[in-house]
């Protein structure tokens, strides 16, 4: 079994283009990432999770 660990710049651009298409069709996206997005999404909601003990 192969696991994808990271995307290169063209992979990120490809996914973000698909995100825009999906959102424009009325869809929603729930995404977790450690990378900054390079596309500006007009209705972006950000949730920051913090570890506390």
PDB file of C-alpha atoms in Angstrom:
ATOM      1  CA  UNK A   1       0.000   0.000   0.000  1.00  0.00           C
ATOM      2  CA  UNK A   2       1.351   3.397  -1.000  1.00  0.00           C
ATOM      3  CA  UNK A   3       0.647   6.571   0.975  1.00  0.00           C
ATOM      4  CA  UNK A   4       0.838  10.072  -0.447  1.00  0.00           C
ATOM      5  CA  UNK A   5       2.863  12.182   1.958  1.00  0.00           C
ATOM      6  CA  UNK A   6       3.013  15.533   0.186  1.00  0.00           C
ATOM      7  CA  UNK A   7       1.916  17.340  -2.951  1.00  0.00           C
ATOM      8  CA  UNK A   8       4.158  19.421  -5.164  1.00  0.00           C
ATOM      9  CA  UNK A   9       3.121  22.901  -6.323  1.00  0.00           C
ATOM     10  CA  UNK A  10       1.359  21.585  -9.423  1.00  0.00           C
ATOM     11  CA  UNK A  11      -0.556  19.035  -7.319  1.00  0.00           C
ATOM     12  CA  UNK A  12      -1.710  21.745  -4.917  1.00  0.00           C
ATOM     13  CA  UNK A  13      -2.748  23.976  -7.840  1.00  0.00           C
ATOM     14  CA  UNK A  14      -4.675  21.086  -9.417  1.00  0.00           C
ATOM     15  CA  UNK A  15      -6.580  20.335  -6.206  1.00  0.00           C
ATOM     16  CA  UNK A  16      -7.378  23.975  -5.540  1.00  0.00           C
ATOM     17  CA  UNK A  17      -8.800  24.312  -9.063  1.00  0.00           C
ATOM     18  CA  UNK A  18     -11.035  21.298  -8.377  1.00  0.00           C
ATOM     19  CA  UNK A  19     -12.051  22.880  -5.042  1.00  0.00           C
ATOM     20  CA  UNK A  20     -13.150  26.059  -6.868  1.00  0.00           C
ATOM     21  CA  UNK A  21     -15.193  24.030  -9.378  1.00  0.00           C
ATOM     22  CA  UNK A  22     -16.836  22.069  -6.567  1.00  0.00           C
ATOM     23  CA  UNK A  23     -17.645  25.192  -4.536  1.00  0.00           C
ATOM     24  CA  UNK A  24     -19.029  26.993  -7.594  1.00  0.00           C
ATOM     25  CA  UNK A  25     -21.374  24.029  -8.112  1.00  0.00           C
ATOM     26  CA  UNK A  26     -22.741  24.524  -4.580  1.00  0.00           C
ATOM     27  CA  UNK A  27     -20.515  22.005  -2.823  1.00  0.00           C
ATOM     28  CA  UNK A  28     -18.637  22.279   0.454  1.00  0.00           C
ATOM     29  CA  UNK A  29     -15.121  21.214   1.406  1.00  0.00           C
ATOM     30  CA  UNK A  30     -13.771  20.204   4.800  1.00  0.00           C
ATOM     31  CA  UNK A  31      -9.983  20.248   4.589  1.00  0.00           C
ATOM     32  CA  UNK A  32      -7.155  19.782   7.047  1.00  0.00           C
ATOM     33  CA  UNK A  33      -3.700  20.931   6.038  1.00  0.00           C
ATOM     34  CA  UNK A  34      -0.377  22.101   7.420  1.00  0.00           C
ATOM     35  CA  UNK A  35       0.229  24.162   4.283  1.00  0.00           C
ATOM     36  CA  UNK A  36      -1.097  27.586   3.405  1.00  0.00           C
ATOM     37  CA  UNK A  37      -3.582  27.641   0.547  1.00  0.00           C
ATOM     38  CA  UNK A  38      -2.524  29.733  -2.434  1.00  0.00           C
ATOM     39  CA  UNK A  39      -6.066  30.340  -3.705  1.00  0.00           C
ATOM     40  CA  UNK A  40      -8.279  32.927  -2.020  1.00  0.00           C
ATOM     41  CA  UNK A  41     -11.681  31.432  -1.197  1.00  0.00           C
ATOM     42  CA  UNK A  42     -14.368  34.070  -0.660  1.00  0.00           C
ATOM     43  CA  UNK A  43     -16.332  32.145   1.980  1.00  0.00           C
ATOM     44  CA  UNK A  44     -13.443  30.460   3.810  1.00  0.00           C
ATOM     45  CA  UNK A  45     -14.008  29.517   7.438  1.00  0.00           C
ATOM     46  CA  UNK A  46     -10.922  28.619   9.482  1.00  0.00           C
ATOM     47  CA  UNK A  47     -10.911  26.524  12.649  1.00  0.00           C
ATOM     48  CA  UNK A  48      -7.713  26.331  14.689  1.00  0.00           C
ATOM     49  CA  UNK A  49      -7.348  23.331  16.963  1.00  0.00           C
ATOM     50  CA  UNK A  50      -5.000  23.616  19.900  1.00  0.00           C
ATOM     51  CA  UNK A  51      -3.684  20.899  22.154  1.00  0.00           C
ATOM     52  CA  UNK A  52      -4.160  21.537  25.855  1.00  0.00           C
ATOM     53  CA  UNK A  53      -3.430  19.196  28.722  1.00  0.00           C
TER      54      UNK A  53
END
